[in-house]
Amino acid sequence: MSLLTDLINLNLSETTDKIIAEYIWIGGSGLDIRSKARTLPGPVSDPSELPKWNYDGSSTGQAPGEDSEVIIYPQAIFKDPFRRGNNILVMCDCYTPAGEPIPTNKRYNAAKIFSNPAVVAEEPWYGIEQEYTLLQKDVNWPLGWPVGGFPGPQGPYYCSAGADKAFGRDIVDAHYKACLYAGINISGINGEVMPGQWEFQVGPSVGISAGDQIWIARYILERITEIAGVVLSFDPKPIQGDWNGAGAHTNYSTKSMRDDGGYKVIKSAIEKLGKRHKEHIAAYGEGNERRLTGRHETADINTFLWGVANRGASIRVGRETEQNGKGYFEDRRPASNMDPYVVTSMIAETTILWKP
Amino acid sequence: MSLLTDLINLNLSDSTEKIIAEYIWIGGSGMDMRSKARTLPGPVTDPSKLPKWNYDGSSTGQAPGEDSEVILYPQAIFKDPFRRGNNILVMCDCYTPAGEPIPTNKRFNAAKIFSHPDVAAEEPWYGLEQEYTLLQKDVKWPLGWPVGGFPGPQGPYYCAAGADKAFGRDIVDSHYKACLYAGINVSGINGEVMPGQWEFQVGPTVGISAGDELWVARYILERITEIAGVVLTFDPKPIPGDWNGAGAHTNYSTKSMRNDGGYEIIKKAIEKLGKRHKEHISAYGEGNERRLTGRHETADINTFSWGVANRGASIRVGRETEKNGKGYFEDRRPASNMDPYVVTSMIAETTILWNP
């Protein structure tokens, strides 16, 4: 097998200027990530210099067979941690041949919101905490759990080490380094409350790049779990009962919130979010009603409440922000399967552009 | 095993000028690839400087036992990705001792067509999309499929990542780099609609080199699957039922098609191909009738149709070509087990030389 590894790890820079670009896009379910690779004549660092491409939309539920081409526009470049050298990953979004964004293209609208002058002026920062669960292949039961049974109750697992407490750390650590190599702004990782569940955080990133970076980080994670022979799940409540769900808590601040007097701006922003609770919840991920029960460190899906250091609230403000009178807040409502383009732009839209 | 790998990876350039040349040819079935190696006194980059050789044709169904020598003429050189250093792969074709091409030598005729002045003037370019299926050794069931059963239906697998969706990526990725290293013009790869099925593309290549490059790419793939302990198949419909077949879509253009006004030339060429549909189909691969059913993104074998962006047609013209008024088109009829020498030269012959 190491002969195969020798070939996979060939450093092509020694024999050719050509590079390989992996174009990545979001498929018809809004959560399935697809990709394919092409050879380019030389290194590229600017997305605008990459050619547009196309794929068979009839195979991803995004176009009919008799008019199957969906066009992908390169939007962001990252270094490829698998092929390394000058090879790249390219985050794309999807358009019809006529140049219209297809219905599943959520980035387009988000980019419009983020280029609104009022939003640009506020420099919105995001820190997204992506939780996820690792499952054993074929049985689809969480990694480390006995097949046909359950591990001991939650308590010992959060941030733990040990063969009886932490399952899949090699995936998590490989992912951490691979993302940093790729140029993704990963700020940290931790083992979660439910065994087999982990979290990584991306941020702070500005505007549209928060979404780009989360999607590429998700792609890299799926590639790594593929190598490890483990199945990745972003389901918000993978196991019923007394087991935590998986969320994508979204930390947020604007320039005004980060400056002196920011705490007042934070409170008005939270008030506005409270007035659009139902609209946000509808866009915060499928199946979230199974997770937002009011138990397991969530707020009930029908309730909007906020509090300092309160993990049972919809929105939590950190003690440090309260103390300094400025900072950021955490929207704890989004599910792990949320679309970061939708969530980040919606928070910006409601808090900066929307008037009650 | 690493002691063996150390020996396999010995860099001979440190101790000798000698190189190893792997002579590759096509055997009696027209699909089986054969090869053997010889030592040469020093590096060679020009095929005409390589010695002719011979092999035992009675062991490949290409000669009788009492007159078994088949002569190999070197035609193209590629760098050897397995032995690396100055070692080479040599694509050959087969002749009788009297200098006549043997019946299974399809390259000879293709080379004649490609050296015809009218064809040479049109600089025919080819992009070949080679699909193939990976099978588990011994059981000959697709890689990643449960033995005795089936995976979930098609939908999630096309261009996907994940341990439950992509099977055999290490083979595909090592093949990509190995071919680029070898000097083969691989333009891309992608995971296909049926799980365990993949595709790589070779091109654009001019004239006879399309066939040479595809055959050597197939050889490299078979060597890599051998290392991986997985069986390679080019069968056009490996699994009957609601599972895609495997094709070798052939993208084609001539100088006239690539220039302004090319779209008219393209339409005329497609018209000519329509008039010789039966002849082409009979040369486009054995067993194609199991694949060209009119379902699973194919056109029925008895029907000739063409359309823009239509994956259910015999010939598909891309949206960009239609928009620009020039470009290329895709013949979707060839099966994965087609002979690229036959298909590429036949398309050139029909569209450039043949008159109805």
XYZ file of C-alpha atoms in Angstrom:
712
model
C 0.000 0.000 0.000
C 2.915 2.281 0.598
C 3.646 2.070 -3.135
C 0.232 3.664 -3.640
C 1.086 6.282 -1.032
C 4.341 7.022 -2.878
C 2.294 7.803 -5.977
C -0.351 9.832 -4.143
C 2.425 11.881 -2.579
C 4.396 12.438 -5.806
C 5.646 15.989 -5.892
C 4.741 16.992 -9.419
C 6.522 20.350 -9.128
C 9.672 18.420 -9.969
C 8.415 17.327 -13.384
C 5.827 19.815 -14.524
C 4.398 23.304 -13.979
C 0.879 21.876 -14.198
C -1.315 22.021 -11.131
C -4.502 20.228 -10.110
C -7.505 22.301 -9.032
C -10.345 20.598 -7.142
C -13.561 22.548 -7.847
C -16.041 22.204 -4.968
C -19.764 23.055 -4.970
C -22.940 22.398 -2.998
C -25.384 19.870 -4.470
C -29.135 19.616 -4.678
C -29.904 18.840 -1.042
C -28.166 22.038 0.090
C -25.870 19.967 2.316
C -24.181 17.461 -0.033
C -20.757 18.633 -1.129
C -19.537 17.630 -4.591
C -16.169 18.067 -6.298
C -14.133 17.167 -9.322
C -10.623 18.011 -10.428
C -9.018 19.535 -13.467
C -5.467 20.183 -14.613
C -4.350 23.785 -15.107
C -1.204 24.899 -16.919
C 0.381 26.644 -13.917
C -0.116 27.943 -10.358
C -3.069 30.302 -9.674
C -3.692 32.358 -6.554
C -6.550 34.653 -7.685
C -10.018 33.133 -8.118
C -10.841 35.594 -10.905
C -8.051 34.012 -12.941
C -9.586 30.543 -12.740
C -11.796 29.380 -15.595
C -15.513 28.849 -15.008
C -16.491 25.219 -15.362
C -19.639 23.117 -15.479
C -21.005 19.814 -14.201
C -23.888 17.424 -14.781
C -26.699 18.978 -12.749
C -29.039 16.125 -13.644
C -26.922 13.869 -11.411
C -27.227 16.133 -8.368
C -30.907 17.067 -8.595
C -30.111 20.523 -9.927
C -31.002 20.328 -13.640
C -33.039 18.166 -16.038
C -31.276 15.592 -18.250
C -32.047 17.345 -21.501
C -30.551 20.631 -20.278
C -28.098 19.364 -17.718
C -25.231 21.846 -17.570
C -24.807 23.849 -14.369
C -22.013 26.416 -14.487
C -19.641 26.770 -11.527
C -17.988 30.113 -10.791
C -14.738 29.977 -8.732
C -15.065 32.183 -5.629
C -12.230 31.313 -3.220
C -8.935 29.431 -3.373
C -7.353 27.299 -0.622
C -4.244 25.134 -0.652
C -4.991 21.426 -1.182
C -3.820 19.569 1.953
C -4.177 16.191 0.186
C -2.287 16.877 -3.030
C -0.108 19.652 -1.555
C 2.530 21.291 -3.815
C 0.864 24.076 -5.803
C -2.404 22.208 -6.025
C -5.572 23.973 -4.874
C -9.134 23.621 -3.621
C -11.618 26.022 -5.206
C -14.934 26.935 -3.550
C -17.543 27.621 -6.260
C -21.176 28.573 -6.561
C -23.693 27.493 -9.207
C -25.421 29.283 -12.083
C -27.566 28.534 -15.093
C -25.906 28.940 -18.506
C -27.778 32.245 -18.723
C -25.891 33.470 -15.639
C -28.679 33.231 -13.046
C -27.914 31.670 -9.646
C -29.708 28.332 -9.388
C -32.202 27.970 -6.479
C -29.778 26.065 -4.222
C -27.098 28.781 -4.643
C -27.339 30.544 -1.274
C -23.993 32.280 -1.625
C -25.251 34.687 -4.277
C -27.791 36.351 -2.032
C -25.402 36.357 0.913
C -22.781 38.120 -1.219
C -25.348 40.778 -2.114
C -26.116 41.404 1.551
C -22.436 41.520 2.448
C -21.694 44.076 -0.276
C -24.449 46.422 0.882
C -22.553 49.584 1.944
C -24.215 49.693 5.375
C -23.104 46.124 6.030
C -19.604 46.658 4.656
C -19.143 49.652 6.918
C -19.947 47.496 9.957
C -17.313 44.824 9.075
C -19.326 41.866 10.407
C -17.138 39.201 12.045
C -18.196 35.583 12.497
C -16.910 32.761 14.645
C -18.743 29.571 13.775
C -18.609 26.538 16.078
C -19.198 23.526 13.860
C -20.239 20.415 15.786
C -20.423 17.018 14.110
C -20.771 13.329 14.909
C -18.617 10.440 13.680
C -20.405 7.203 12.846
C -19.129 3.672 12.263
C -19.401 2.764 8.590
C -22.220 0.402 7.522
C -23.977 0.338 10.917
C -24.203 4.143 11.140
C -23.865 3.988 14.944
C -21.615 6.567 16.638
C -17.907 5.837 16.638
C -16.786 4.177 19.864
C -20.305 3.113 20.877
C -20.922 -0.626 21.303
C -23.021 -1.902 18.384
C -26.430 -2.834 19.728
C -25.886 -0.850 22.936
C -24.920 2.494 24.506
C -21.856 3.949 26.263
C -22.087 5.232 29.830
C -24.076 8.487 30.222
C -22.682 11.882 29.297
C -20.325 13.454 31.782
C -16.830 12.031 31.254
C -16.484 12.822 27.551
C -16.410 16.611 27.117
C -12.799 17.662 26.311
C -11.499 14.295 27.513
C -8.697 11.994 26.547
C -8.492 8.248 26.905
C -9.420 5.221 24.824
C -12.670 4.931 26.734
C -13.645 8.572 26.367
C -12.348 10.091 23.120
C -13.231 8.394 19.805
C -11.715 9.558 16.522
C -9.138 12.115 17.632
C -6.897 11.243 14.694
C -9.597 12.567 12.374
C -10.000 15.739 14.413
C -6.285 16.476 14.674
C -5.597 15.683 11.014
C -8.453 18.010 10.109
C -7.103 20.814 12.292
C -3.695 20.803 10.634
C -5.084 20.204 7.142
C -7.348 23.249 7.472
C -4.586 25.481 8.792
C -2.418 24.300 5.895
C -5.239 25.094 3.479
C -5.461 28.649 4.776
C -8.721 28.237 6.689
C -8.975 30.335 9.807
C -9.538 27.481 12.279
C -9.453 28.911 15.759
C -9.767 25.702 17.776
C -11.166 22.233 18.386
C -12.649 20.301 21.305
C -14.236 16.996 22.145
C -17.951 17.371 22.806
C -20.366 16.256 25.520
C -21.718 13.309 23.554
C -19.055 10.644 22.924
C -18.082 10.475 19.230
C -19.049 14.122 18.788
C -16.507 16.846 18.155
C -16.339 20.537 17.346
C -14.073 22.859 15.388
C -14.370 26.614 15.181
C -13.736 28.818 12.174
C -13.116 32.511 12.707
C -13.062 35.335 13.143
C -13.764 35.738 9.431
C -15.327 38.734 7.736
C -18.548 38.656 5.754
C -18.855 36.131 2.940
C -15.576 34.372 3.722
C -17.113 32.852 6.865
C -19.370 30.758 4.649
C -16.620 29.878 2.162
C -14.322 28.721 4.954
C -16.938 26.601 6.725
C -17.891 24.839 3.512
C -14.277 24.042 2.619
C -13.615 22.926 6.184
C -16.624 20.602 5.908
C -15.299 19.253 2.590
C -11.853 18.600 4.067
C -13.496 16.846 7.021
C -15.516 14.594 4.714
C -12.357 13.734 2.739
C -10.543 12.878 5.959
C -13.351 10.711 7.343
C -13.405 8.976 3.958
C -9.709 8.128 4.389
C -10.394 6.959 7.951
C -13.321 4.751 6.863
C -15.701 6.600 9.189
C -18.999 8.301 8.262
C -19.512 12.000 8.949
C -22.888 13.286 10.101
C -24.137 16.852 10.497
C -27.505 15.690 11.782
C -28.617 18.040 14.596
C -29.902 15.217 16.830
C -28.201 11.995 15.757
C -29.283 9.951 18.799
C -32.653 10.361 20.529
C -32.836 10.566 24.282
C -30.410 11.863 26.867
C -27.689 12.687 24.363
C -26.665 16.165 23.216
C -27.485 17.331 19.729
C -25.080 19.033 17.343
C -25.224 22.737 16.654
C -23.376 25.466 14.770
C -23.343 28.278 17.306
C -22.605 31.478 15.455
C -20.633 34.177 17.220
C -21.135 37.638 15.752
C -20.005 41.202 16.101
C -19.991 44.400 14.088
C -17.593 47.322 14.266
C -20.018 49.232 16.466
C -20.293 46.298 18.855
C -16.544 45.995 19.116
C -16.081 49.714 19.856
C -16.721 51.516 23.133
C -20.421 51.606 23.879
C -20.840 48.405 21.918
C -22.908 46.670 24.594
C -25.910 48.886 23.815
C -25.591 48.050 20.116
C -25.447 44.374 21.051
C -28.645 44.653 23.058
C -30.520 46.389 20.202
C -29.283 43.765 17.791
C -30.522 40.980 20.050
C -33.869 42.725 20.355
C -34.218 42.817 16.550
C -33.303 39.147 16.325
C -36.001 38.415 18.884
C -38.595 40.081 16.641
C -37.642 37.780 13.721
C -37.212 34.585 15.724
C -39.530 32.483 13.563
C -37.941 33.625 10.293
C -34.446 32.834 11.559
C -35.420 29.472 12.985
C -36.906 28.474 9.611
C -33.534 29.133 7.996
C -31.344 27.651 10.737
C -31.299 24.013 9.577
C -33.621 21.066 8.920
C -34.565 18.901 11.875
C -33.657 21.539 14.438
C -36.910 20.875 16.337
C -35.439 17.534 17.415
C -32.495 19.390 18.939
C -33.884 22.670 20.358
C -35.898 21.150 23.198
C -34.910 23.372 26.069
C -32.758 20.536 27.443
C -29.138 19.582 26.703
C -27.865 23.158 26.666
C -30.427 24.473 24.195
C -33.362 26.852 24.348
C -36.762 25.555 23.277
C -37.361 26.179 19.569
C -40.468 28.290 20.152
C -38.873 30.514 22.776
C -36.526 33.413 22.239
C -34.459 34.404 25.245
C -31.007 35.719 25.866
C -28.655 35.921 28.831
C -25.102 36.416 29.973
C -23.224 33.111 30.234
C -26.542 31.271 29.768
C -26.170 28.132 27.669
C -29.874 27.431 27.956
C -30.692 30.635 26.086
C -31.199 31.291 22.369
C -28.488 33.925 22.518
C -25.630 33.990 25.001
C -23.488 37.008 25.787
C -20.090 36.229 27.276
C -19.126 37.570 30.719
C -16.119 39.319 29.187
C -18.296 41.242 26.742
C -20.569 42.314 29.582
C -17.568 43.352 31.650
C -15.853 45.340 28.859
C -19.065 46.950 27.678
C -18.318 45.784 24.129
C -17.533 42.602 22.200
C -19.715 40.011 20.532
C -22.585 37.582 21.172
C -23.376 33.968 20.381
C -26.486 32.857 18.498
C -26.903 29.290 19.762
C -29.892 28.444 17.613
C -28.342 27.277 14.305
C -28.168 23.503 13.803
C -24.991 21.711 12.709
C -26.493 21.252 9.238
C -27.190 24.973 8.727
C -25.955 26.736 5.590
C -23.410 29.308 6.805
C -24.117 31.599 3.823
C -27.753 31.810 4.902
C -27.153 32.160 8.631
C -24.337 34.717 8.500
C -26.048 36.940 5.951
C -29.402 36.711 7.710
C -27.916 37.805 11.015
C -26.230 40.747 9.272
C -29.426 41.612 7.412
C -31.652 41.546 10.496
C -29.268 43.419 12.782
C -27.916 46.012 10.315
C -30.432 46.473 7.502
C -33.831 45.451 8.874
C -36.082 47.914 10.668
C -38.952 46.557 12.793
C 7.313 -4.846 3.393
C 9.284 -1.666 3.635
C 12.495 -3.554 2.797
C 10.878 -4.541 -0.462
C 9.704 -0.990 -1.021
C 13.240 0.260 -0.409
C 14.437 -1.988 -3.210
C 11.609 -1.056 -5.559
C 12.378 2.600 -4.968
C 16.162 2.279 -5.459
C 17.413 5.205 -7.494
C 19.621 3.484 -10.027
C 20.948 6.766 -11.428
C 23.275 6.759 -8.433
C 25.063 3.639 -9.591
C 24.585 3.169 -13.333
C 23.688 4.827 -16.645
C 21.440 1.908 -17.557
C 17.709 2.445 -17.790
C 14.720 0.114 -17.838
C 12.177 0.364 -20.647
C 8.758 -1.248 -20.230
C 7.420 -2.133 -23.695
C 3.620 -2.124 -23.729
C 1.308 -3.583 -26.379
C -2.293 -4.647 -26.923
C -3.006 -8.380 -26.897
C -5.271 -10.691 -28.856
C -8.620 -9.623 -27.414
C -8.017 -6.031 -28.446
C -8.525 -5.008 -24.829
C -5.894 -6.944 -22.837
C -2.694 -5.032 -22.227
C 0.648 -6.791 -22.068
C 4.113 -5.577 -21.186
C 7.646 -6.688 -20.508
C 10.799 -4.826 -19.607
C 14.320 -4.630 -20.935
C 17.523 -2.889 -19.914
C 18.995 -0.237 -22.197
C 22.504 1.223 -21.971
C 21.414 4.827 -21.342
C 18.488 7.326 -21.328
C 16.335 7.572 -24.495
C 13.770 10.248 -25.310
C 13.065 9.542 -28.994
C 11.019 6.443 -29.869
C 12.841 6.054 -33.180
C 16.039 5.458 -31.217
C 14.543 2.512 -29.354
C 15.195 -0.993 -30.708
C 12.312 -3.016 -32.121
C 11.556 -6.057 -30.028
C 9.378 -9.160 -30.160
C 7.192 -11.375 -27.964
C 5.484 -14.744 -27.941
C 2.282 -14.154 -29.888
C 1.129 -17.715 -29.353
C 0.611 -16.818 -25.678
C -1.661 -13.897 -26.479
C -3.762 -15.368 -29.266
C -1.891 -13.387 -31.901
C 0.303 -15.990 -33.605
C 0.534 -19.770 -34.069
C 2.970 -21.767 -31.956
C 5.177 -22.788 -34.853
C 5.616 -19.179 -36.025
C 5.085 -17.279 -32.786
C 7.175 -14.125 -33.016
C 5.308 -10.859 -33.142
C 7.473 -7.771 -33.650
C 6.998 -4.680 -31.479
C 7.651 -1.225 -32.972
C 8.135 1.515 -30.311
C 5.803 4.440 -31.039
C 5.690 6.717 -27.977
C 7.725 7.221 -24.801
C 6.436 8.207 -21.338
C 8.221 8.497 -18.005
C 7.731 5.431 -15.796
C 5.909 6.559 -12.601
C 6.651 3.253 -10.872
C 10.387 2.987 -11.511
C 10.896 6.761 -11.880
C 14.478 7.999 -12.479
C 15.248 7.801 -16.214
C 13.152 4.695 -16.712
C 10.459 4.739 -19.364
C 7.194 3.251 -20.590
C 7.047 2.583 -24.338
C 3.767 2.257 -26.231
C 4.219 -0.167 -29.144
C 2.202 -1.673 -31.942
C 2.482 -5.149 -33.443
C 3.754 -6.495 -36.799
C 4.598 -9.783 -38.499
C 8.279 -10.485 -39.109
C 7.553 -9.473 -42.721
C 6.577 -5.998 -41.511
C 2.787 -6.247 -41.912
C 0.535 -4.994 -39.083
C -1.173 -7.973 -37.451
C -5.012 -7.936 -37.487
C -5.369 -6.650 -33.919
C -3.045 -3.713 -34.677
C -5.564 -0.870 -34.947
C -2.949 1.843 -34.575
C -1.502 1.279 -38.045
C -4.698 2.212 -39.847
C -5.390 5.105 -37.501
C -1.912 6.498 -38.171
C -2.599 6.339 -41.913
C -5.807 8.313 -41.499
C -4.135 10.877 -39.266
C -1.283 11.412 -41.727
C -3.664 12.042 -44.633
C -3.002 15.680 -45.670
C -6.658 16.731 -45.320
C -6.824 15.336 -41.804
C -3.439 16.733 -40.784
C -4.505 20.168 -42.018
C -7.574 20.084 -39.756
C -5.509 19.311 -36.610
C -8.129 17.069 -34.976
C -8.222 17.432 -31.173
C -9.621 14.781 -28.861
C -10.719 14.799 -25.233
C -11.433 11.256 -24.100
C -13.515 10.682 -20.940
C -12.546 7.216 -19.765
C -15.013 5.719 -17.250
C -14.193 2.532 -15.379
C -15.410 0.423 -12.463
C -13.402 -0.932 -9.544
C -14.264 -4.423 -8.344
C -13.400 -6.270 -5.143
C -10.864 -8.985 -5.863
C -12.138 -12.586 -6.013
C -15.853 -11.771 -5.642
C -15.803 -9.353 -8.594
C -18.472 -7.200 -6.961
C -18.022 -3.407 -7.149
C -15.706 -1.869 -4.595
C -17.604 -0.545 -1.575
C -20.747 -2.592 -2.315
C -21.879 -5.071 0.359
C -21.174 -8.593 -0.877
C -24.495 -10.292 -1.525
C -26.327 -6.968 -1.589
C -26.524 -3.466 -3.054
C -25.722 0.063 -1.879
C -28.446 2.717 -1.680
C -29.671 3.912 -5.096
C -27.724 6.326 -7.291
C -27.928 9.999 -6.344
C -25.411 10.659 -3.561
C -22.299 9.311 -5.283
C -21.549 11.566 -8.301
C -18.529 13.773 -7.402
C -19.073 12.955 -3.704
C -16.715 12.485 -0.795
C -17.196 10.396 2.338
C -16.575 6.819 3.428
C -20.139 5.902 2.522
C -20.074 7.537 -0.913
C -16.613 7.405 -2.500
C -14.825 4.041 -2.889
C -11.258 3.832 -4.116
C -10.158 7.467 -4.258
C -6.573 6.547 -3.431
C -6.434 4.637 -6.718
C -7.898 7.561 -8.631
C -5.669 10.202 -7.053
C -2.461 8.196 -7.422
C -3.406 7.512 -11.062
C -3.900 11.241 -11.692
C -0.451 12.157 -10.407
C 1.231 9.106 -11.942
C -0.132 10.021 -15.389
C 0.871 13.674 -15.097
C 4.317 12.493 -14.036
C 4.454 10.150 -17.031
C 3.691 13.039 -19.391
C 0.128 11.986 -20.197
C -2.214 14.888 -20.767
C -4.751 14.009 -18.055
C -7.109 16.968 -17.834
C -9.218 15.882 -14.866
C -10.960 13.229 -12.795
C -14.330 12.795 -11.098
C -16.347 10.272 -9.130
C -19.172 8.848 -11.228
C -22.910 8.305 -10.724
C -22.605 4.603 -9.901
C -20.689 4.003 -6.651
C -17.281 2.424 -7.307
C -17.164 3.976 -10.777
C -14.751 6.743 -11.683
C -13.647 8.753 -14.696
C -10.471 10.408 -15.916
C -10.111 12.563 -18.998
C -7.172 12.663 -21.416
C -6.837 15.643 -23.704
C -6.877 17.767 -25.618
C -4.493 15.652 -27.674
C -3.845 15.792 -31.405
C -4.430 12.892 -33.770
C -2.738 9.591 -33.037
C -1.384 10.634 -29.641
C -4.915 10.541 -28.177
C -4.898 6.761 -28.619
C -1.320 6.360 -27.364
C -1.990 8.411 -24.252
C -5.241 6.665 -23.421
C -3.725 3.199 -23.762
C -0.766 4.069 -21.523
C -3.147 5.691 -19.024
C -5.152 2.443 -18.984
C -1.946 0.493 -18.424
C -0.922 2.729 -15.515
C -4.416 2.316 -14.029
C -4.188 -1.461 -14.236
C -0.767 -1.382 -12.557
C -2.124 0.809 -9.774
C -5.206 -1.336 -9.141
C -2.843 -4.296 -9.021
C -0.923 -2.604 -6.209
C -4.192 -1.791 -4.446
C -5.491 -5.365 -4.709
C -8.562 -4.237 -6.613
C -9.782 -5.437 -10.027
C -10.230 -2.989 -12.896
C -13.018 -3.427 -15.411
C -13.852 -1.533 -18.590
C -17.096 -3.424 -19.098
C -19.718 -0.969 -20.444
C -22.530 -2.242 -18.185
C -20.951 -4.000 -15.224
C -24.184 -4.229 -13.207
C -27.554 -4.616 -14.966
C -30.544 -2.717 -13.623
C -30.837 0.827 -12.318
C -27.085 1.435 -12.356
C -25.233 3.613 -14.866
C -22.987 2.003 -17.445
C -19.442 3.051 -18.274
C -18.631 4.993 -21.418
C -15.738 6.694 -23.165
C -17.327 9.912 -24.362
C -15.150 11.363 -27.081
C -14.905 15.116 -27.402
C -13.773 16.249 -30.849
C -12.947 19.345 -32.817
C -11.094 20.324 -35.965
C -9.379 23.587 -36.807
C -12.423 24.727 -38.782
C -14.723 23.978 -35.846
C -12.540 25.944 -33.466
C -12.456 29.004 -35.727
C -15.187 31.602 -36.285
C -18.115 30.070 -38.105
C -17.201 26.699 -36.592
C -20.739 25.948 -35.412
C -21.887 25.347 -39.003
C -18.982 22.937 -39.540
C -19.937 21.171 -36.331
C -23.517 20.731 -37.501
C -22.370 19.332 -40.859
C -19.996 16.937 -39.134
C -22.765 15.709 -36.843
C -24.992 15.219 -39.890
C -22.342 13.019 -41.542
C -21.925 11.011 -38.353
C -25.684 10.482 -38.317
C -25.498 8.923 -41.787
C -22.901 6.368 -40.623
C -24.465 5.634 -37.220
C -24.530 1.839 -37.650
C -20.914 1.678 -38.838
C -19.696 3.739 -35.921
C -21.749 1.834 -33.365
C -20.293 -1.494 -34.514
C -16.795 -0.106 -33.890
C -17.587 1.629 -30.600
C -17.062 -1.292 -28.212
C -18.357 -4.801 -27.511
C -21.427 -5.108 -25.327
C -22.510 -1.523 -25.885
C -26.116 -2.644 -26.456
C -26.331 -3.448 -22.720
C -25.385 0.160 -21.996
C -27.034 2.307 -24.711
C -30.641 1.808 -23.634
C -31.945 5.359 -23.752
C -31.897 5.438 -19.933
C -29.112 6.375 -17.488
C -27.930 9.359 -19.537
C -27.557 7.459 -22.816
C -29.338 7.495 -26.160
C -30.827 4.236 -27.391
C -28.348 2.291 -29.544
C -30.596 2.282 -32.599
C -31.326 5.993 -32.467
C -29.083 8.804 -33.587
C -29.850 12.141 -31.939
C -28.002 15.285 -30.972
C -28.726 18.279 -28.781
C -27.235 21.153 -26.837
C -26.559 20.229 -23.187
C -28.562 17.035 -23.743
C -27.047 14.078 -21.933
C -29.709 11.752 -23.341
C -28.508 12.288 -26.929
C -25.947 10.399 -29.041
C -24.039 13.624 -29.531
C -24.039 16.551 -27.118
C -22.946 20.065 -27.967
C -21.946 22.205 -24.985
C -23.762 25.443 -24.186
C -20.525 27.389 -24.485
C -19.905 26.096 -27.999
C -23.436 27.110 -29.003
C -22.956 30.538 -27.454
C -19.540 31.188 -29.011
C -20.568 29.866 -32.446
C -17.522 27.595 -32.445
C -15.853 24.917 -30.327
C -16.262 21.169 -30.109
C -18.814 18.396 -29.614
C -19.100 15.210 -27.567
C -19.801 11.797 -29.108
C -21.409 9.991 -26.166
C -21.774 6.647 -27.920
C -18.383 4.943 -27.393
C -18.280 2.345 -24.619
C -15.595 2.299 -21.929
C -13.979 -0.689 -23.663
C -13.636 1.059 -27.034
C -10.285 1.156 -28.835
C -9.286 4.845 -28.962
C -7.258 4.304 -32.144
C -10.392 3.064 -33.892
C -12.807 5.641 -32.500
C -10.637 8.730 -32.952
C -9.583 7.847 -36.502
C -13.099 6.845 -37.520
C -14.554 10.154 -36.350
C -11.846 12.001 -38.292
C -12.410 9.831 -41.354
C -16.183 10.265 -41.396
C -16.190 13.996 -40.696
C -13.188 15.040 -42.831
C -12.626 12.446 -45.569
C -15.982 10.743 -46.140
C -18.560 12.160 -48.488
C -22.140 10.845 -48.406
